[in-house]
mmCIF file of C-alpha atoms in Angstrom:
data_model
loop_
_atom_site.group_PDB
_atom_site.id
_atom_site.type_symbol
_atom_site.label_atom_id
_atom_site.label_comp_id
_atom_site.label_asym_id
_atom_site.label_seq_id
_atom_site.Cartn_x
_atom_site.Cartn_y
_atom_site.Cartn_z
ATOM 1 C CA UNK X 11 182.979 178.957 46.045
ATOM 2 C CA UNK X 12 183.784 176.816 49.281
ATOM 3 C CA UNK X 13 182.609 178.709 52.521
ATOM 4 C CA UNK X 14 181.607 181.668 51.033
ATOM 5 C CA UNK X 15 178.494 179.987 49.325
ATOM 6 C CA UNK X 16 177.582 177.721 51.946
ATOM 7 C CA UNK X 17 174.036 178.200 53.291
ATOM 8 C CA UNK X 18 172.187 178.039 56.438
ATOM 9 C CA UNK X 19 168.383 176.533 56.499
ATOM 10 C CA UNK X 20 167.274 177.544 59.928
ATOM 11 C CA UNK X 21 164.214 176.244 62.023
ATOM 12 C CA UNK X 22 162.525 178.614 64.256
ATOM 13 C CA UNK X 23 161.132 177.241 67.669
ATOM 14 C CA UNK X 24 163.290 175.691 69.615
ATOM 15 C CA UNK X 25 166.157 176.813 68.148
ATOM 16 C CA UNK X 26 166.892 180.619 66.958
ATOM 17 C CA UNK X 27 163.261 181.106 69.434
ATOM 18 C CA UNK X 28 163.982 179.462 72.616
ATOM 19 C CA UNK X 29 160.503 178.815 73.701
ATOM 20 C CA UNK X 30 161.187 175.467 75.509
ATOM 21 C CA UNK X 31 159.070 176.566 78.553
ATOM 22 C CA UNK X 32 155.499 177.983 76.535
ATOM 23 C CA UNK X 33 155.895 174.686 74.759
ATOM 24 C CA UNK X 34 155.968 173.129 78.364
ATOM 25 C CA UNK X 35 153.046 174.859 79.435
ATOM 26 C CA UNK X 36 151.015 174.659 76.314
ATOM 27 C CA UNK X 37 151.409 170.919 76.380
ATOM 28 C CA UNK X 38 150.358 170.470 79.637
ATOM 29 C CA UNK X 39 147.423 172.359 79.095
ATOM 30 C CA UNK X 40 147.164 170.294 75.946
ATOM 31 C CA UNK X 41 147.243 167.123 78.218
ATOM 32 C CA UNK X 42 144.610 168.519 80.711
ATOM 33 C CA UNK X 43 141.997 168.587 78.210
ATOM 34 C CA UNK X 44 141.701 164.813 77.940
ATOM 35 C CA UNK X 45 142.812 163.917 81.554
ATOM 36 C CA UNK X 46 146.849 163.087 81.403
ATOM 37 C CA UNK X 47 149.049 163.999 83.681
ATOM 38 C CA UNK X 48 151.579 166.957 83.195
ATOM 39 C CA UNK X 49 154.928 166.069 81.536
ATOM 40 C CA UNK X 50 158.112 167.333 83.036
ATOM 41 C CA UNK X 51 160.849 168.520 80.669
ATOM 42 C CA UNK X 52 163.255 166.223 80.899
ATOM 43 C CA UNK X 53 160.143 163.521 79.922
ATOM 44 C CA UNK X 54 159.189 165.744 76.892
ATOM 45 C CA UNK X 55 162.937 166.519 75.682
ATOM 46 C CA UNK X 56 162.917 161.996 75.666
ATOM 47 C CA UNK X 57 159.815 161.636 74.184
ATOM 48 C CA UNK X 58 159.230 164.388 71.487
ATOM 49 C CA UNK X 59 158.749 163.612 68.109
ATOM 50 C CA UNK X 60 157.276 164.326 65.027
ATOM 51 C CA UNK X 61 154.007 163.985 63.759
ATOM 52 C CA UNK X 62 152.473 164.761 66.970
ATOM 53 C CA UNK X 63 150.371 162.521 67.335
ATOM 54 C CA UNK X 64 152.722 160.343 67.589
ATOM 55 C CA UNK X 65 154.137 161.544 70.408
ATOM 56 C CA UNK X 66 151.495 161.867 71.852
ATOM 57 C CA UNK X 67 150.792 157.804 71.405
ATOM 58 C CA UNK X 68 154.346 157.435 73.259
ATOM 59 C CA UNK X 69 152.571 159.086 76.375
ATOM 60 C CA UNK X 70 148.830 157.181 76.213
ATOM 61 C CA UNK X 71 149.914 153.695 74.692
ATOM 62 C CA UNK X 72 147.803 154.807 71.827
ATOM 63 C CA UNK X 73 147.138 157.461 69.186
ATOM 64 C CA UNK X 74 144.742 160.260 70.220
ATOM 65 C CA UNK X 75 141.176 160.268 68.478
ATOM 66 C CA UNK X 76 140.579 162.785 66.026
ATOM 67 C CA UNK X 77 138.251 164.679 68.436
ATOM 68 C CA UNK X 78 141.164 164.287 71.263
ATOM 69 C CA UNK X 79 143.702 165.514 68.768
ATOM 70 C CA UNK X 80 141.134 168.859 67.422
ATOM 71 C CA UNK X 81 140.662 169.169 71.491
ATOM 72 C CA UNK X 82 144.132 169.005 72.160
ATOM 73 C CA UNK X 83 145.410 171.388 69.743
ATOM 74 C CA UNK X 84 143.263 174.038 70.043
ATOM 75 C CA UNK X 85 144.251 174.014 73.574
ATOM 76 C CA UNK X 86 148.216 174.134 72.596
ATOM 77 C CA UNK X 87 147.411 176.821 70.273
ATOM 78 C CA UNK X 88 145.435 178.955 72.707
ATOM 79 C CA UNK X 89 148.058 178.452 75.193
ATOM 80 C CA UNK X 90 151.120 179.153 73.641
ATOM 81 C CA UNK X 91 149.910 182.369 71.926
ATOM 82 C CA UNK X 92 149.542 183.552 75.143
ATOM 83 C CA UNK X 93 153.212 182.441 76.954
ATOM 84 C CA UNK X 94 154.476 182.854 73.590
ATOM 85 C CA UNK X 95 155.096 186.948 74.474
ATOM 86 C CA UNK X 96 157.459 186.161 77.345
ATOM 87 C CA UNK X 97 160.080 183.966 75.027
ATOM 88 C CA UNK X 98 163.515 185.771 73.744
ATOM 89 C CA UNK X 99 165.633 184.695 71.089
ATOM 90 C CA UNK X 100 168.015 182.117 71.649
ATOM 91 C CA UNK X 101 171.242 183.311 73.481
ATOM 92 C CA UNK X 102 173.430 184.856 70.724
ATOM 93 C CA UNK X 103 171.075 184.184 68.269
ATOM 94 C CA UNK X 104 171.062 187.645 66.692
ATOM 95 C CA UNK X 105 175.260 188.247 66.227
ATOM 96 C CA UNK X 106 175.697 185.041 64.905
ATOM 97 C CA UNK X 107 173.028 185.809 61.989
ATOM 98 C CA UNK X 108 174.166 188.817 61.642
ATOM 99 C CA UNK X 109 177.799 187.400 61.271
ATOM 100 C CA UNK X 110 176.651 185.160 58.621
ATOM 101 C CA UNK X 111 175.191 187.905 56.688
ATOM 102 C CA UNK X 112 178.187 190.270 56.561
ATOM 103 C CA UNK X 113 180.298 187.827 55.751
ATOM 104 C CA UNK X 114 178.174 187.394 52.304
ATOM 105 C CA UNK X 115 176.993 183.791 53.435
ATOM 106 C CA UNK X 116 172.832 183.694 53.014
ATOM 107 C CA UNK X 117 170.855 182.536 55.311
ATOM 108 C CA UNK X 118 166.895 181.544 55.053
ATOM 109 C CA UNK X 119 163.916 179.933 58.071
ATOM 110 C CA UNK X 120 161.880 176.847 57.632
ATOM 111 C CA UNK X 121 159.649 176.451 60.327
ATOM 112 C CA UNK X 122 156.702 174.723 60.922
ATOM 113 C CA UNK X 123 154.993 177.244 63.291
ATOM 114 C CA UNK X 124 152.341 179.150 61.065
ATOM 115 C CA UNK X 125 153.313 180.895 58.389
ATOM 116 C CA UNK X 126 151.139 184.205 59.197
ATOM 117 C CA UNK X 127 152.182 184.258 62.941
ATOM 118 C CA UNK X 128 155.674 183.753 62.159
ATOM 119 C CA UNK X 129 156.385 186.361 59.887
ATOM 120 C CA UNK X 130 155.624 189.170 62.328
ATOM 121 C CA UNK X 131 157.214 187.368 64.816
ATOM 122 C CA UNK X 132 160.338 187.368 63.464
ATOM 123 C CA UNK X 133 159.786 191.034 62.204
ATOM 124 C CA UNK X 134 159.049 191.851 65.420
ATOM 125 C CA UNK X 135 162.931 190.550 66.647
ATOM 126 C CA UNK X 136 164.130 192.945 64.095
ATOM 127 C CA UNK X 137 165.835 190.072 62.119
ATOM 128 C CA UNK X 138 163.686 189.895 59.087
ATOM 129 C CA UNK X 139 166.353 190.855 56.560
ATOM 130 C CA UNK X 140 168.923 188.116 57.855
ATOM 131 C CA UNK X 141 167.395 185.797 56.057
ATOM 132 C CA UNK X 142 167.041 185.520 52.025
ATOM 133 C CA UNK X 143 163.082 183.656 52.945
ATOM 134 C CA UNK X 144 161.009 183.281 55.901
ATOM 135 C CA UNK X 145 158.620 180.060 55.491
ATOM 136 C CA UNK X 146 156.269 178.935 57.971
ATOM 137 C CA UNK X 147 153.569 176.475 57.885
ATOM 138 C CA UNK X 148 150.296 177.407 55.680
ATOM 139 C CA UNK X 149 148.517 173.644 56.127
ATOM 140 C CA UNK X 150 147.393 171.512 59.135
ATOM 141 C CA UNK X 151 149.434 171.448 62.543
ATOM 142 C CA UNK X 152 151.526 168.369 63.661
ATOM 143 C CA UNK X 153 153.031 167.244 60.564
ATOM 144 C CA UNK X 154 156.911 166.965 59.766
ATOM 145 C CA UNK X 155 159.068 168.708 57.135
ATOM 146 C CA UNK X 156 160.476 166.945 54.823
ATOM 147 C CA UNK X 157 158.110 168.224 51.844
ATOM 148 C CA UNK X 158 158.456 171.892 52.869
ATOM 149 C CA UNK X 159 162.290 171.149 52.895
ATOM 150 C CA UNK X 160 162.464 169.728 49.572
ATOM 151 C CA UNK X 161 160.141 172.935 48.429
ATOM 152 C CA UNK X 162 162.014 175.677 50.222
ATOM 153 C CA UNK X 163 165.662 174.693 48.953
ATOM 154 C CA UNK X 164 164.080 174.151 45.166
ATOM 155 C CA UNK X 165 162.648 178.001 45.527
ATOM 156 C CA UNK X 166 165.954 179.380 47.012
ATOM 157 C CA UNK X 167 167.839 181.202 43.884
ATOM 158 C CA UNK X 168 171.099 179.973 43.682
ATOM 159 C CA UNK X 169 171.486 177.561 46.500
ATOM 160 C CA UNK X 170 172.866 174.044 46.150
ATOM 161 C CA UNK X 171 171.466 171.572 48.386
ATOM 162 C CA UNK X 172 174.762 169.926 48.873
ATOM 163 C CA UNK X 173 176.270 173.401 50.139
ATOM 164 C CA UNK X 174 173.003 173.595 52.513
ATOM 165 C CA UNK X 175 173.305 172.912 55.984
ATOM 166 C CA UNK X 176 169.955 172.735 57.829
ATOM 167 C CA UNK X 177 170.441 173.968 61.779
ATOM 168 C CA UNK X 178 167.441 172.688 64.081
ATOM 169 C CA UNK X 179 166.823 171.066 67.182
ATOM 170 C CA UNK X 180 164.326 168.239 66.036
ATOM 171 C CA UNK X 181 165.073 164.748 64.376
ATOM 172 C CA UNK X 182 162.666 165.468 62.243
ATOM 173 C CA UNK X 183 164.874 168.714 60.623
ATOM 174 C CA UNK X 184 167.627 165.921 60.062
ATOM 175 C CA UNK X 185 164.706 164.025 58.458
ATOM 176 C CA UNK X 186 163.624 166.607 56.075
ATOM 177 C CA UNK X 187 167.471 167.574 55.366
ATOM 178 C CA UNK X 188 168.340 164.335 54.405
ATOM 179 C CA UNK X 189 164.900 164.431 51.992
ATOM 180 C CA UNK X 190 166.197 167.316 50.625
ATOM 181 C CA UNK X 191 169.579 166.137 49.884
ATOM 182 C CA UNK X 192 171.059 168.937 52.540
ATOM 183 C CA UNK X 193 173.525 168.324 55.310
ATOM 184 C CA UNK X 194 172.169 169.061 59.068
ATOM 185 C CA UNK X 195 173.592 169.884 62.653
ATOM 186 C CA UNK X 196 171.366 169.287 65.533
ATOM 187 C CA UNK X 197 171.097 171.330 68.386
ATOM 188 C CA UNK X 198 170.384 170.482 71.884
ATOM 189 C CA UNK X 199 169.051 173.442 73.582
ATOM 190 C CA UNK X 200 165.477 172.730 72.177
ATOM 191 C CA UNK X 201 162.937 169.824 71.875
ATOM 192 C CA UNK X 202 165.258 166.922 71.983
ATOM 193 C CA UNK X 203 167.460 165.237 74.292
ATOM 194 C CA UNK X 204 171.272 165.153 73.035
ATOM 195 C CA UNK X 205 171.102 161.167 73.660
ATOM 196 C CA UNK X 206 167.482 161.344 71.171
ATOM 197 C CA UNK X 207 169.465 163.320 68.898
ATOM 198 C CA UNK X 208 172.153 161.115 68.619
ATOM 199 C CA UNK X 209 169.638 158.911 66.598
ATOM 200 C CA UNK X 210 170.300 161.057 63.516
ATOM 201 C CA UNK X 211 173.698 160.017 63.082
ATOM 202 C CA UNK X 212 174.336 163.904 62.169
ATOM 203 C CA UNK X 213 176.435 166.216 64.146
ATOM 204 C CA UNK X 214 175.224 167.449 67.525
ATOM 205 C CA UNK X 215 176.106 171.012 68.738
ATOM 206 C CA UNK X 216 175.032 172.790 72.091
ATOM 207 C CA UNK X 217 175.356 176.073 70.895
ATOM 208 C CA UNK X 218 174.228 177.861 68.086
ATOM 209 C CA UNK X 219 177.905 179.217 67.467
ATOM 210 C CA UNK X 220 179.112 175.406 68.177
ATOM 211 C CA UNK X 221 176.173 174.272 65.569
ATOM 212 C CA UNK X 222 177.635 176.927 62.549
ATOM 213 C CA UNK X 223 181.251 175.432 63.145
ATOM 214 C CA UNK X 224 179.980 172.497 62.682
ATOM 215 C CA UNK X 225 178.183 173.516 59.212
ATOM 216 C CA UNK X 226 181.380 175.160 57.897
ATOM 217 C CA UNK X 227 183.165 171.929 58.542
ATOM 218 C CA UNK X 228 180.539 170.073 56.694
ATOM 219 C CA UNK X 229 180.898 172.382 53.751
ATOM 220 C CA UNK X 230 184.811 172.932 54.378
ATOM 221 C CA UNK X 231 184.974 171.003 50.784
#
């Protein structure tokens, strides 16, 4: 017990797939459907938050109509399929699940990017058999995670929630940990500021190495 059966819940864009830059672009093109102005990164990284629509009624004083949001994210979606090619992993992504593994720790990915895009995606990184499960989102875009969490960590065999540690770069994965009755470590090389992350009164790392110190610690017990 103790380390050894500590595990990892990872999200996926943003943080293992740094793919800060198609979300920029996407966005924007998002934004030039119905007339806004492009948003710089720094305004996004402030601003971002989860449902989307919401964030999007932080940049136009009110939430998008139903036809602005379908408009909007078909856009996204068209856009970001297409930059999406160009994104790596996140810088030493692969050792450090690799690590994990060997060291008979398990590992799984929660993401809500769609479940039949992200499986070959992360097949495609070669990195399919880190993790125990690969989940992605099967319903409708722009929603948080906290019910996926809960569903995930009750279909993991084995795995405690209170030895979980969810890694992500989103308030809304400290959200859905916190739902789930999991610990969570935030990282701020994705979608969030490290001042908007401070919100979750969870640890911040800004690393991914930094970010699985800080799990062990959490689990240390």
């Amino acid at each position: 017990m103790g380390k050894r059966d500590t595990h990892i819940i990872w999200d996926w864009n943003g943080t293992l797939f740094h793919d800060i830059d198609a979300v920029i672009a996407a966005t924007n093109a998002a934004f030039a459907e119905i007339g806004l102005d492009p948003i710089t990164l720094e305004r996004y990284r402030e601003l971002y938050c989860v449902p989307i629509p919401r964030f999007y009624e932080r940049l136009m004083g009110r939430l998008p109509t139903p036809q602005e949001w379908a408009q909007m994210d078909v856009a996204f979606q068209r856009q970001y399929a297409v930059r999406r090619a160009a994104c790596q992993l996140a810088a030493g992504a692969e050792a450090l699940l690799e690590r994990w593994q060997t060291t008979g720790r398990t590992q799984s990915l929660l993401s809500l990017y769609e479940h039949d895009n992200l499986v070959p995606l992360v097949r495609g990184f070669g990195i399919e058999s880190r993790f125990v499960r690969v989940q992605g989102r099967t319903g409708p875009s722009g929603g948080g995670k906290a019910e996926d969490m809960v569903r995930h960590l009750a279909e993991l065999d084995g795995v405690r929630a209170g030895r979980t540690v969810v890694i992500g770069d989103a308030l809304d994965d400290a959200l859905a940990a916190r739902q789930a009755g999991a610990h969570a470590v935030l990282y701020s090389g994705g979608s969030h500021s490290r001042a908007s992350l401070a919100a979750a009164g969870v640890p911040i790392a800004d690393t991914l190495a930094e970010a699985i110190e800080l799990a062990e610690a959490l689990t240390a017990s």
